[in-house]
Amino acid sequence: MSLAAYCVICCRRIGTSTSPPKSGTHWRDIRNIIKFTGSLILGGSLFLTYEVLALKKAVTLDTQVVEREKMKSYIYVHTVSLDKGENHDPFSTVDIEDHECAVWLLLRKSKSDDKTTRLEAVREMSETHHWHDYQYRIIAQACDPKTLIGLARSEESDLRFFLLPPPLPSLKEDSSTEEELRQLLASLPQTELDECIQYFTSLALSESSQSLAAQKGGLWCFGGNGLPYAESFGEVPSATVEMFCLEAIVKHSEISTHCDKIEANGGLQLLQRLYRLHKDCPKVQRNIMRVIGNMALNEHLHSSIVRSGWVSIMAEAMKSPHIMESSHAARILANLDRETVQEKYQDGVYVLHPQYRTSQPIKADVLFIHGLMGAAFKTWRQQDSEQAVIEKPMEDEDRYTTCWPKTWLAKDCPALRIISVEYDTSLSDWRARCPMERKSIAFRSNELLRKLRAAGVGDRPVVWISHSMGGLLVKKMLLEASTKPEMSTVINNTRGIIFYSVPHHGSRLAEYSVNIRYLLFPSLEVKELSKDSPALKTLQDDFLEFAKDKNFQVLNFVETLPTYIGSMIKLHVVPVESADLGIGDLIPVDVNHLNICKPKKKDAFLYQRTLQFIREALAKDLEN
């Protein structure tokens, strides 16, 4: 400040002097100004330099700390094989901070040689909800496939445990998903196939999207629901050809060697692309999940399924409020989970409870077998009502449920494993999914018995619950099992059977020959239901004697109201006399054939009597 003041004074003195200054004095003043100004500039520069250096030193970051923070979000580990023979321990030398120990200790526990320790680690991970995002990502990127599958099958797991699926490969130039799906189908073996697989394969490869609309009656009865997809010559949605190809691939995926070809030819990635493209088409997504579920039956394909990102997709699907989506996902993950599941669930066999890993001991099985034109889920929904549809009380499952075995029965009897079976049926050959497929009751019962035995049915006490033609299948399955030593446990563990309007002595449905398309050409299933069917009479006589000998507990329900078939026919499908097996209680209920297995509400007589029968039949087993 003094230097600046001095400069100002000197300048004023020069400017206000009245007499001309001497030359020496003038230059002396200028030199003084320059001297002090230079000193000011030099001092200021030194001061600023000092402050900048001091500030830089104060804000310098430790690069090791930065790198350590980065590692919290991005962890790269070697791919861990599912092969039991390989022993890796990537966590023995991890350098971590104290507050990160819990995460890494759980990861190490999940790699333990002791199965109990591994399962406990997965349970602890799934029950942890206070972590930061990066901590979930540590688990997601560092856990092995078994742990990932276990987390997907844990009800409380946070979805942040699951990474997004890896990027999908680009489509080939001038190609489309439809074309690549056709190519995948064409690459599968076309020899030594049954007639039905040959039919679907040739149809999918030969038909164009325009000609598909000409298929009378529609071949697409997804999930056995009996609803035709298209019956006119109008415009066909672009997804229709893909649906035909998918249906053929579903059939191929039932053959183990064909699953290998699907995986080798990029099928897992292509199906994932289709799954994403058709988020608004549940029929397409369900068929894709059927293929993945069939592939998961082959343990050597598990690592490929995990690497392609399907576990993450199924973990999200498991939490869906839609029962069909969650049940298909549950089947896939159960087939992948070899840590806690010994059974294998083939196409059409769905576990309704428990769908997640559970500490609840499972003491018995209850099996649900639908009837003609039925399905594994819709057959067992609550009886529809206008109020239920309007209010849509999906949040309160005690008021309305889309599947009462999964909600009501599972809550009332948590120690049960509840399985629902699905198979394709048709009223008419015009509606048959595969025209060459002529499946009799005997053929279907053999097929279902094989699938159920693979799912472990017979290892625990069993109660069978069936509707309509499903009851005939149950009778035939039990008779078949009684002739095969390897199936003896199925008979020995059968505790009881519930029949909902089962036509033990035939149905009037097969006798009608009115001029409507459904019944012009009855399918083989319908023909076998006629009252004069020798096969039906033999089945009834043989089973009645067998059931009396084994002292099975039996409960029969029968409708008393007629059922509308289409808009023209009102028919009493199963009369009281036909529903009488000859043993067990026979209870008439004032409902039609479709609603005999659909209680109006949880406290309705139909459900409460069913629950009572199950508890009584399994009383000793549930007590142990």
Coordinates of C-alpha atoms in Angstrom, one line a residue:
M1 CA 0.0 0.0 0.0
S2 CA 2.8 2.4 0.9
L3 CA 4.5 1.7 -2.4
A4 CA 1.4 2.4 -4.3
A5 CA 0.8 5.7 -2.4
Y6 CA 4.3 6.8 -3.1
C7 CA 3.9 6.2 -6.8
V8 CA 0.7 8.3 -6.8
I9 CA 2.4 11.2 -4.9
C10 CA 5.3 11.2 -7.4
C11 CA 3.0 11.3 -10.3
R12 CA 1.0 14.2 -8.9
R13 CA 4.2 16.1 -8.1
I14 CA 5.3 15.8 -11.7
G15 CA 1.9 16.8 -13.0
T16 CA 1.4 19.8 -10.7
S17 CA 4.8 21.3 -10.7
T18 CA 4.7 25.0 -11.9
S19 CA 8.3 25.4 -12.7
P20 CA 9.9 23.2 -15.2
P21 CA 11.7 20.4 -13.4
K22 CA 15.3 19.7 -13.8
S23 CA 16.1 16.9 -16.2
G24 CA 18.0 14.8 -13.5
T25 CA 15.2 15.1 -11.0
H26 CA 12.6 14.0 -13.6
W27 CA 14.4 10.8 -14.6
R28 CA 15.2 10.1 -10.9
D29 CA 11.5 10.0 -10.1
I30 CA 10.7 7.8 -13.1
R31 CA 13.4 5.3 -12.0
N32 CA 12.0 5.3 -8.5
I33 CA 8.5 4.5 -9.9
I34 CA 9.9 1.7 -12.1
K35 CA 11.9 0.3 -9.1
F36 CA 9.0 0.1 -6.8
T37 CA 6.6 -1.2 -9.5
G38 CA 9.0 -4.0 -10.4
S39 CA 9.3 -4.9 -6.7
L40 CA 5.5 -5.0 -6.5
I41 CA 5.1 -7.3 -9.5
L42 CA 7.9 -9.6 -8.4
G43 CA 6.5 -9.9 -4.9
G44 CA 3.0 -10.5 -6.1
S45 CA 4.1 -13.2 -8.5
L46 CA 6.0 -15.0 -5.7
F47 CA 3.0 -14.8 -3.5
L48 CA 0.6 -16.2 -6.1
T49 CA 3.1 -19.0 -6.9
Y50 CA 3.3 -20.0 -3.3
E51 CA -0.5 -20.1 -2.9
V52 CA -1.0 -22.2 -6.1
L53 CA 1.5 -24.7 -4.9
A54 CA 0.0 -24.9 -1.5
L55 CA -3.5 -25.4 -2.9
K56 CA -2.3 -28.1 -5.3
K57 CA -0.7 -30.0 -2.5
A58 CA -3.9 -29.7 -0.4
V59 CA -6.2 -31.2 -3.2
T60 CA -3.9 -33.9 -4.5
L61 CA -5.7 -37.3 -4.5
D62 CA -4.2 -40.6 -3.7
T63 CA -4.5 -42.6 -6.9
Q64 CA -4.5 -45.9 -5.0
V65 CA -7.6 -44.7 -3.2
V66 CA -9.3 -43.8 -6.5
E67 CA -8.5 -47.2 -8.0
R68 CA -9.8 -48.9 -4.9
E69 CA -13.1 -47.0 -5.3
K70 CA -13.3 -48.0 -8.9
M71 CA -12.9 -51.6 -8.0
K72 CA -16.1 -51.3 -5.9
S73 CA -18.1 -50.9 -9.1
Y74 CA -16.1 -52.9 -11.6
I75 CA -14.7 -56.3 -10.6
Y76 CA -13.4 -58.7 -13.2
V77 CA -12.9 -62.3 -12.3
H78 CA -12.2 -65.4 -14.3
T79 CA -15.2 -67.5 -15.4
V80 CA -16.0 -70.2 -12.9
S81 CA -16.9 -73.5 -14.3
L82 CA -19.8 -75.6 -13.0
D83 CA -17.6 -78.6 -13.2
K84 CA -17.4 -80.1 -9.7
G85 CA -13.9 -81.4 -10.4
E86 CA -12.4 -77.9 -10.7
N87 CA -11.5 -76.2 -7.4
H88 CA -11.0 -72.5 -7.5
D89 CA -10.7 -70.0 -4.6
P90 CA -10.4 -66.5 -6.1
F91 CA -11.0 -64.8 -2.8
S92 CA -8.0 -66.0 -0.8
T93 CA -5.8 -63.0 -1.5
V94 CA -8.4 -60.2 -1.9
D95 CA -7.2 -56.8 -0.5
I96 CA -10.3 -55.2 1.0
E97 CA -11.2 -52.6 3.6
D98 CA -12.7 -53.6 7.0
H99 CA -16.2 -52.4 6.2
E100 CA -16.2 -54.6 3.0
C101 CA -15.3 -57.8 4.9
A102 CA -19.0 -59.0 5.2
V103 CA -19.5 -59.1 1.4
W104 CA -16.3 -61.0 0.7
L105 CA -16.7 -63.4 3.6
L106 CA -20.2 -64.3 2.2
L107 CA -18.7 -64.8 -1.2
R108 CA -16.0 -67.1 0.2
K109 CA -18.7 -69.0 2.2
S110 CA -20.6 -69.5 -1.1
K111 CA -17.5 -71.3 -2.5
S112 CA -17.2 -73.6 0.5
D113 CA -16.8 -77.4 -0.1
D114 CA -19.6 -77.9 2.5
K115 CA -23.0 -77.7 1.0
T116 CA -24.7 -76.5 4.2
T117 CA -22.3 -73.6 4.4
R118 CA -22.9 -72.7 0.7
L119 CA -26.7 -72.7 1.2
E120 CA -26.4 -70.6 4.4
A121 CA -24.3 -68.0 2.5
V122 CA -26.9 -67.7 -0.2
R123 CA -29.6 -67.3 2.3
E124 CA -27.7 -64.6 4.1
M125 CA -27.1 -62.7 0.9
S126 CA -30.8 -62.9 -0.1
E127 CA -31.9 -61.6 3.3
T128 CA -29.5 -58.6 3.2
H129 CA -31.3 -55.4 2.1
H130 CA -29.1 -52.6 3.6
W131 CA -26.2 -52.7 1.2
H132 CA -25.2 -50.0 -1.3
D133 CA -25.6 -50.6 -5.0
Y134 CA -21.9 -51.3 -5.5
Q135 CA -22.0 -54.1 -2.9
Y136 CA -24.7 -55.9 -4.8
R137 CA -22.6 -55.5 -7.9
I138 CA -19.7 -57.1 -6.1
I139 CA -21.8 -60.2 -5.5
A140 CA -23.2 -60.1 -9.0
Q141 CA -19.8 -60.0 -10.7
A142 CA -17.9 -62.2 -8.4
C143 CA -20.3 -65.1 -7.4
D144 CA -20.3 -68.4 -9.2
P145 CA -23.2 -69.8 -11.2
K146 CA -24.5 -72.0 -8.4
T147 CA -24.8 -68.9 -6.1
L148 CA -26.4 -66.9 -8.8
I149 CA -29.1 -69.6 -9.4
G150 CA -29.6 -69.9 -5.6
L151 CA -30.2 -66.1 -5.4
A152 CA -32.7 -66.3 -8.3
R153 CA -34.6 -69.0 -6.4
S154 CA -34.6 -67.0 -3.1
E155 CA -37.8 -65.1 -2.6
E156 CA -36.2 -62.1 -0.8
S157 CA -33.4 -61.6 -3.2
D158 CA -32.8 -58.1 -4.5
L159 CA -32.8 -57.8 -8.3
R160 CA -29.5 -55.8 -8.1
F161 CA -27.8 -59.1 -7.5
F162 CA -28.3 -59.8 -11.2
L163 CA -26.3 -58.2 -14.0
L164 CA -27.9 -57.3 -17.3
P165 CA -27.5 -60.1 -19.9
P166 CA -24.5 -59.7 -22.2
P167 CA -25.0 -57.8 -25.5
L168 CA -26.6 -59.9 -28.2
P169 CA -24.8 -60.5 -31.4
S170 CA -25.9 -58.3 -34.3
L171 CA -28.3 -59.8 -36.9
K172 CA -26.7 -60.8 -40.2
E173 CA -27.0 -58.2 -43.0
D174 CA -30.3 -58.3 -44.8
S175 CA -31.7 -60.7 -42.2
S176 CA -34.5 -60.7 -39.6
T177 CA -35.3 -62.5 -36.4
E178 CA -38.0 -64.5 -38.4
E179 CA -35.4 -65.6 -40.9
E180 CA -32.8 -66.5 -38.3
L181 CA -35.4 -68.5 -36.4
R182 CA -36.2 -70.4 -39.6
Q183 CA -32.5 -71.0 -40.1
L184 CA -32.2 -72.3 -36.6
L185 CA -35.1 -74.7 -37.1
A186 CA -33.7 -75.9 -40.4
S187 CA -30.3 -76.6 -38.8
L188 CA -31.9 -79.1 -36.4
P189 CA -31.9 -82.8 -37.3
Q190 CA -34.9 -83.7 -39.4
T191 CA -34.6 -87.5 -39.3
E192 CA -35.9 -90.0 -36.8
L193 CA -38.6 -87.6 -35.6
D194 CA -42.1 -88.5 -34.6
E195 CA -44.9 -87.5 -36.9
C196 CA -45.9 -84.5 -34.8
I197 CA -42.4 -82.9 -34.8
Q198 CA -42.1 -83.5 -38.5
Y199 CA -45.5 -81.8 -39.0
F200 CA -44.7 -78.7 -37.1
T201 CA -41.2 -78.4 -38.6
S202 CA -42.4 -78.8 -42.2
L203 CA -45.2 -76.3 -41.6
A204 CA -43.0 -73.7 -40.1
L205 CA -40.4 -74.0 -42.8
S206 CA -42.7 -74.1 -45.8
E207 CA -45.5 -71.7 -44.9
S208 CA -45.2 -67.9 -45.4
S209 CA -46.8 -65.4 -43.2
Q210 CA -49.6 -64.8 -45.8
S211 CA -50.5 -68.5 -46.2
L212 CA -50.7 -69.0 -42.4
A213 CA -54.0 -67.3 -42.2
A214 CA -55.5 -70.1 -44.4
Q215 CA -55.0 -72.7 -41.7
K216 CA -58.5 -73.5 -40.7
G217 CA -59.3 -73.8 -37.0
G218 CA -55.9 -72.4 -36.0
L219 CA -53.2 -74.6 -34.7
W220 CA -52.1 -72.4 -31.9
C221 CA -53.6 -73.5 -28.6
F222 CA -50.8 -72.3 -26.4
G223 CA -50.6 -73.8 -23.0
G224 CA -53.5 -76.2 -23.8
N225 CA -56.1 -73.4 -23.6
G226 CA -57.9 -74.5 -26.7
L227 CA -58.2 -71.1 -28.2
P228 CA -57.5 -70.8 -31.9
Y229 CA -55.1 -68.1 -33.0
A230 CA -56.5 -67.3 -36.5
E231 CA -59.3 -68.7 -38.5
S232 CA -59.8 -66.2 -41.4
F233 CA -58.0 -65.3 -44.5
G234 CA -57.4 -61.8 -43.2
E235 CA -54.1 -60.2 -42.4
V236 CA -51.8 -62.2 -40.2
P237 CA -49.6 -60.5 -37.5
S238 CA -45.9 -60.6 -38.3
A239 CA -45.3 -62.7 -35.2
T240 CA -47.4 -65.6 -36.4
V241 CA -44.6 -67.3 -38.5
E242 CA -42.3 -66.9 -35.5
M243 CA -44.9 -68.6 -33.3
F244 CA -45.1 -71.5 -35.7
C245 CA -41.3 -71.9 -35.7
L246 CA -41.2 -71.6 -31.9
E247 CA -43.8 -74.4 -31.6
A248 CA -41.7 -76.6 -33.7
I249 CA -38.6 -75.8 -31.7
V250 CA -40.5 -76.6 -28.5
K251 CA -41.0 -80.1 -29.8
H252 CA -37.4 -80.4 -30.9
S253 CA -36.2 -79.2 -27.5
E254 CA -37.8 -82.3 -25.9
I255 CA -34.9 -84.3 -27.5
S256 CA -31.6 -83.9 -25.7
T257 CA -29.3 -84.1 -28.8
H258 CA -31.5 -81.4 -30.5
C259 CA -30.9 -79.1 -27.4
D260 CA -27.2 -79.4 -28.1
K261 CA -27.7 -78.2 -31.7
I262 CA -29.9 -75.3 -30.5
E263 CA -27.1 -74.2 -28.1
A264 CA -24.3 -74.7 -30.7
N265 CA -26.2 -72.7 -33.3
G266 CA -26.7 -69.6 -31.1
G267 CA -30.3 -70.5 -30.1
L268 CA -30.0 -69.1 -26.6
Q269 CA -29.1 -65.7 -27.9
L270 CA -31.7 -65.7 -30.7
L271 CA -34.5 -66.8 -28.3
Q272 CA -33.4 -64.0 -25.9
R273 CA -33.7 -61.5 -28.7
L274 CA -37.2 -62.8 -29.4
Y275 CA -38.1 -62.7 -25.8
R276 CA -37.2 -59.0 -25.6
L277 CA -39.0 -58.1 -28.9
H278 CA -42.2 -59.7 -27.8
K279 CA -42.6 -58.3 -24.3
D280 CA -46.2 -57.7 -25.0
C281 CA -46.9 -61.2 -26.3
P282 CA -47.1 -63.7 -23.4
K283 CA -47.8 -66.6 -25.8
V284 CA -44.5 -66.1 -27.5
Q285 CA -42.6 -65.6 -24.2
R286 CA -44.1 -68.7 -22.7
N287 CA -43.1 -70.9 -25.6
I288 CA -39.5 -69.5 -25.4
M289 CA -39.5 -70.3 -21.7
R290 CA -40.7 -73.8 -22.5
V291 CA -37.7 -74.3 -24.8
I292 CA -35.2 -72.9 -22.1
G293 CA -36.9 -75.1 -19.5
N294 CA -36.4 -78.2 -21.7
M295 CA -32.8 -77.3 -22.4
A296 CA -32.2 -76.9 -18.6
L297 CA -33.0 -80.6 -18.2
N298 CA -29.5 -81.2 -19.6
E299 CA -27.0 -80.4 -17.0
H300 CA -24.1 -80.0 -19.5
L301 CA -25.9 -77.0 -20.9
H302 CA -26.3 -75.2 -17.6
S303 CA -23.1 -73.1 -17.9
S304 CA -24.2 -71.9 -21.4
I305 CA -27.6 -70.9 -20.1
V306 CA -26.1 -69.0 -17.2
R307 CA -23.5 -67.2 -19.4
S308 CA -26.1 -66.1 -21.9
G309 CA -28.0 -64.2 -19.2
W310 CA -31.1 -66.3 -18.8
V311 CA -30.8 -66.5 -15.0
S312 CA -31.1 -62.7 -14.7
I313 CA -34.2 -62.7 -16.9
M314 CA -35.8 -65.5 -15.0
A315 CA -35.1 -64.0 -11.7
E316 CA -37.2 -61.0 -12.7
A317 CA -39.9 -63.2 -14.3
M318 CA -40.2 -65.1 -11.0
K319 CA -41.4 -61.9 -9.3
S320 CA -44.1 -61.4 -11.9
P321 CA -47.7 -61.2 -10.6
H322 CA -48.8 -63.3 -13.6
I323 CA -48.9 -66.9 -12.5
M324 CA -48.1 -68.4 -15.9
E325 CA -44.9 -66.3 -16.3
S326 CA -43.7 -66.9 -12.8
S327 CA -44.4 -70.7 -13.0
H328 CA -42.5 -71.1 -16.3
A329 CA -39.6 -69.2 -14.7
A330 CA -39.8 -71.3 -11.6
R331 CA -39.6 -74.5 -13.7
I332 CA -36.4 -73.3 -15.5
L333 CA -34.7 -72.2 -12.3
A334 CA -35.6 -75.5 -10.5
N335 CA -34.1 -77.5 -13.4
L336 CA -30.9 -75.4 -13.1
D337 CA -30.7 -75.7 -9.3
R338 CA -28.9 -78.9 -8.7
E339 CA -27.9 -77.7 -5.2
T340 CA -31.4 -78.2 -3.6
V341 CA -33.5 -79.9 -6.3
Q342 CA -33.0 -83.5 -7.3
E343 CA -36.2 -83.8 -9.4
K344 CA -36.4 -82.7 -13.0
Y345 CA -39.5 -81.0 -14.3
Q346 CA -40.3 -81.8 -17.9
D347 CA -42.5 -79.8 -20.2
G348 CA -46.0 -79.5 -18.8
V349 CA -45.1 -80.2 -15.2
Y350 CA -45.3 -77.0 -13.1
V351 CA -44.7 -76.6 -9.3
L352 CA -47.2 -74.1 -7.9
H353 CA -45.7 -74.3 -4.4
P354 CA -43.0 -73.9 -3.3
Q355 CA -41.5 -72.0 -6.2
Y356 CA -38.6 -70.6 -4.2
R357 CA -36.1 -72.3 -1.9
T358 CA -37.6 -72.8 1.5
S359 CA -36.7 -74.1 4.9
Q360 CA -40.2 -75.5 5.3
P361 CA -40.0 -79.3 5.1
I362 CA -42.2 -80.7 2.3
K363 CA -44.1 -83.7 3.6
A364 CA -46.5 -84.6 0.8
D365 CA -47.5 -83.9 -2.8
V366 CA -50.9 -82.8 -4.2
L367 CA -51.3 -83.1 -8.0
F368 CA -53.8 -81.3 -10.1
I369 CA -54.8 -82.9 -13.5
H370 CA -57.1 -80.8 -15.7
G371 CA -59.6 -82.2 -18.2
L372 CA -60.6 -81.8 -21.8
M373 CA -59.8 -78.3 -23.2
G374 CA -58.3 -77.3 -19.8
A375 CA -55.0 -76.0 -18.7
A376 CA -52.6 -76.2 -15.8
F377 CA -53.5 -72.7 -14.4
K378 CA -56.8 -71.5 -15.8
T379 CA -58.7 -74.7 -14.9
W380 CA -58.0 -74.0 -11.2
R381 CA -58.9 -70.4 -11.0
Q382 CA -61.6 -68.9 -8.8
Q383 CA -65.1 -68.9 -10.3
D384 CA -65.4 -65.7 -12.3
S385 CA -67.9 -63.0 -11.3
E386 CA -68.8 -59.6 -12.6
Q387 CA -67.8 -57.9 -9.3
A388 CA -64.4 -59.6 -9.3
V389 CA -63.7 -58.6 -12.9
I390 CA -64.7 -55.0 -12.3
E391 CA -62.9 -54.5 -9.0
K392 CA -59.8 -56.6 -10.1
P393 CA -58.8 -57.2 -6.5
M394 CA -55.5 -58.9 -7.4
E395 CA -53.9 -57.5 -4.2
D396 CA -56.2 -59.5 -2.0
E397 CA -55.9 -63.1 -3.0
D398 CA -58.4 -64.2 -0.4
R399 CA -61.0 -62.3 -2.4
Y400 CA -60.0 -63.4 -5.9
T401 CA -57.3 -65.6 -7.2
T402 CA -56.3 -66.8 -10.7
C403 CA -55.1 -70.1 -9.2
W404 CA -56.5 -71.2 -5.9
P405 CA -54.1 -74.2 -5.4
K406 CA -51.2 -71.7 -5.5
T407 CA -52.7 -69.1 -3.2
W408 CA -55.3 -70.6 -0.9
L409 CA -54.1 -74.2 -0.6
A410 CA -50.4 -73.3 -0.3
K411 CA -51.3 -70.9 2.6
D412 CA -53.5 -73.4 4.4
C413 CA -51.1 -76.3 3.9
P414 CA -47.5 -74.9 3.5
A415 CA -45.9 -78.4 4.0
L416 CA -47.3 -79.5 0.6
R417 CA -45.6 -79.6 -2.8
I418 CA -48.4 -78.6 -5.2
I419 CA -47.9 -79.6 -8.8
S420 CA -50.2 -78.8 -11.8
V421 CA -49.9 -80.8 -15.0
E422 CA -50.6 -79.6 -18.5
Y423 CA -51.3 -81.6 -21.7
D424 CA -52.9 -80.7 -25.0
T425 CA -56.4 -81.8 -25.8
S426 CA -59.1 -81.0 -28.4
L427 CA -62.8 -81.5 -28.9
S428 CA -62.4 -81.9 -32.6
D429 CA -59.8 -83.0 -35.1
W430 CA -60.2 -79.6 -36.7
R431 CA -58.9 -78.1 -33.5
A432 CA -56.0 -80.6 -33.0
R433 CA -52.6 -78.9 -32.8
C434 CA -51.1 -81.8 -34.7
P435 CA -53.4 -83.7 -37.0
M436 CA -51.2 -86.8 -37.0
E437 CA -51.3 -86.9 -33.2
R438 CA -53.8 -89.5 -32.1
K439 CA -53.2 -89.7 -28.3
S440 CA -55.5 -92.1 -26.5
I441 CA -56.1 -92.0 -22.7
A442 CA -53.6 -94.9 -22.4
F443 CA -50.9 -93.1 -24.4
R444 CA -51.3 -89.8 -22.4
S445 CA -51.4 -91.6 -19.1
N446 CA -48.1 -93.3 -19.9
E447 CA -46.5 -90.0 -20.9
L448 CA -47.7 -88.2 -17.8
L449 CA -46.7 -91.0 -15.5
R450 CA -43.2 -90.9 -16.8
K451 CA -43.0 -87.1 -16.4
L452 CA -44.4 -87.2 -12.9
R453 CA -42.0 -89.9 -11.8
A454 CA -39.1 -87.8 -13.1
A455 CA -40.5 -85.0 -10.9
G456 CA -40.2 -87.3 -7.8
V457 CA -43.9 -88.1 -7.5
G458 CA -44.2 -91.3 -5.5
D459 CA -41.3 -90.4 -3.1
R460 CA -43.8 -88.7 -0.7
P461 CA -47.5 -89.3 0.1
V462 CA -49.7 -88.2 -2.7
V463 CA -53.3 -86.8 -3.1
W464 CA -54.6 -86.7 -6.7
I465 CA -57.1 -84.0 -7.7
S466 CA -58.6 -84.2 -11.2
H467 CA -61.3 -82.6 -13.3
S468 CA -63.3 -84.3 -16.1
M469 CA -61.1 -86.4 -18.4
G470 CA -58.2 -85.7 -16.1
G471 CA -59.8 -88.2 -13.7
L472 CA -59.7 -90.9 -16.3
L473 CA -56.0 -90.2 -16.8
V474 CA -55.4 -90.5 -13.0
K475 CA -57.2 -93.9 -13.0
K476 CA -55.2 -95.1 -15.9
M477 CA -51.9 -93.9 -14.5
L478 CA -52.4 -95.7 -11.2
L479 CA -53.4 -98.9 -13.0
E480 CA -50.3 -98.6 -15.2
A481 CA -48.1 -97.9 -12.2
S482 CA -49.4 -101.0 -10.5
T483 CA -48.0 -103.2 -13.3
K484 CA -44.4 -101.7 -13.2
P485 CA -42.1 -102.5 -10.2
E486 CA -40.2 -99.2 -10.6
M487 CA -43.5 -97.3 -10.1
S488 CA -44.6 -99.2 -7.0
T489 CA -43.9 -96.2 -4.8
V490 CA -46.5 -94.2 -6.6
I491 CA -49.2 -96.7 -5.6
N492 CA -47.9 -97.3 -2.1
N493 CA -47.8 -93.5 -1.4
T494 CA -51.2 -92.6 -2.9
R495 CA -53.4 -91.5 0.0
G496 CA -56.5 -90.2 -1.7
I497 CA -58.2 -89.0 -4.9
I498 CA -60.6 -86.2 -5.6
F499 CA -62.7 -86.4 -8.8
Y500 CA -64.5 -83.2 -10.0
S501 CA -67.2 -84.3 -12.4
V502 CA -65.3 -87.2 -13.9
P503 CA -67.3 -89.2 -16.5
H504 CA -66.5 -92.7 -15.2
H505 CA -69.4 -94.1 -17.2
G506 CA -69.1 -91.8 -20.2
S507 CA -70.3 -88.3 -21.2
R508 CA -73.1 -87.1 -23.4
L509 CA -70.6 -84.8 -25.1
A510 CA -69.5 -87.6 -27.3
E511 CA -73.0 -88.4 -28.4
Y512 CA -73.9 -85.1 -29.9
S513 CA -73.6 -84.8 -33.6
V514 CA -75.1 -81.4 -34.2
N515 CA -74.0 -79.3 -37.1
I516 CA -71.3 -77.2 -35.3
R517 CA -67.7 -77.4 -36.0
Y518 CA -66.6 -78.4 -32.6
L519 CA -68.4 -81.7 -32.7
L520 CA -68.6 -82.6 -36.4
F521 CA -65.5 -84.7 -36.2
P522 CA -64.9 -85.5 -32.5
S523 CA -61.3 -86.1 -31.5
L524 CA -60.0 -89.4 -30.2
E525 CA -60.3 -88.1 -26.6
V526 CA -64.0 -87.3 -27.1
K527 CA -64.7 -90.6 -28.8
E528 CA -63.3 -92.4 -25.8
L529 CA -65.8 -90.6 -23.5
S530 CA -68.8 -92.2 -25.2
K531 CA -71.0 -94.4 -23.0
D532 CA -70.5 -97.4 -25.2
S533 CA -66.7 -97.1 -25.3
P534 CA -65.2 -100.6 -24.4
A535 CA -62.0 -98.9 -23.2
L536 CA -63.9 -96.7 -20.8
K537 CA -65.9 -99.7 -19.4
T538 CA -62.7 -101.7 -18.9
L539 CA -61.0 -98.8 -17.2
Q540 CA -63.9 -98.3 -14.8
D541 CA -64.2 -102.0 -13.9
D542 CA -60.4 -102.5 -13.4
F543 CA -59.9 -99.4 -11.4
L544 CA -62.9 -100.0 -9.1
E545 CA -61.6 -103.4 -8.1
F546 CA -58.1 -102.0 -7.7
A547 CA -59.2 -99.0 -5.6
K548 CA -61.2 -101.2 -3.3
D549 CA -58.2 -103.5 -2.9
K550 CA -55.9 -100.7 -2.0
N551 CA -58.5 -99.0 0.2
F552 CA -58.0 -95.6 -1.4
Q553 CA -59.8 -92.6 0.1
V554 CA -62.1 -91.1 -2.6
L555 CA -64.2 -88.0 -2.9
N556 CA -66.5 -87.3 -5.9
F557 CA -68.1 -84.0 -6.8
V558 CA -70.6 -83.7 -9.6
E559 CA -72.3 -80.7 -11.4
T560 CA -76.1 -80.3 -11.4
L561 CA -76.4 -77.5 -13.9
P562 CA -76.0 -77.6 -17.7
T563 CA -73.0 -76.1 -19.6
Y564 CA -73.2 -73.9 -22.6
I565 CA -71.0 -75.1 -25.5
G566 CA -70.6 -72.3 -28.0
S567 CA -73.8 -70.2 -28.4
M568 CA -76.1 -73.0 -29.6
I569 CA -75.8 -75.9 -27.2
K570 CA -76.7 -76.3 -23.5
L571 CA -75.5 -79.7 -22.3
H572 CA -75.3 -81.5 -19.0
V573 CA -71.8 -82.8 -19.7
V574 CA -71.5 -85.3 -16.8
P575 CA -74.7 -86.5 -15.2
V576 CA -74.8 -87.7 -11.6
E577 CA -75.0 -91.4 -12.5
S578 CA -71.8 -91.1 -14.6
A579 CA -69.8 -89.3 -11.9
D580 CA -70.5 -92.1 -9.4
L581 CA -67.3 -94.1 -9.2
G582 CA -68.8 -96.7 -6.9
I583 CA -66.7 -95.8 -3.9
G584 CA -66.4 -92.7 -1.8
D585 CA -68.8 -89.8 -1.2
L586 CA -70.7 -88.4 -4.1
I587 CA -71.5 -84.7 -3.6
P588 CA -73.8 -82.8 -6.1
V589 CA -73.0 -79.1 -6.4
D590 CA -75.2 -76.5 -8.1
V591 CA -72.7 -75.4 -10.7
N592 CA -72.0 -76.3 -14.3
H593 CA -69.2 -78.6 -15.7
L594 CA -66.7 -75.7 -16.0
N595 CA -67.2 -74.3 -12.5
I596 CA -67.2 -77.6 -10.6
C597 CA -63.5 -77.1 -9.8
K598 CA -63.7 -73.3 -9.4
P599 CA -64.8 -72.2 -5.9
K600 CA -66.6 -68.9 -5.6
K601 CA -64.6 -67.8 -2.6
K602 CA -62.2 -69.3 -0.1
D603 CA -64.9 -70.1 2.5
A604 CA -67.1 -71.7 -0.1
F605 CA -68.2 -75.3 0.5
L606 CA -66.4 -76.6 -2.6
Y607 CA -63.0 -75.4 -1.4
Q608 CA -63.5 -76.1 2.3
R609 CA -64.6 -79.7 1.6
T610 CA -61.6 -80.2 -0.7
L611 CA -59.3 -78.8 2.0
Q612 CA -60.9 -81.0 4.7
F613 CA -60.3 -84.1 2.5
I614 CA -56.7 -83.3 1.9
R615 CA -56.0 -82.7 5.6
E616 CA -57.7 -85.9 6.6
A617 CA -56.0 -88.1 3.9
L618 CA -52.6 -86.7 4.9
A619 CA -53.2 -86.3 8.6
K620 CA -50.6 -88.8 9.8
D621 CA -48.0 -87.6 7.2
L622 CA -48.4 -83.9 8.0
E623 CA -48.1 -84.6 11.7
N624 CA -44.7 -86.3 11.4

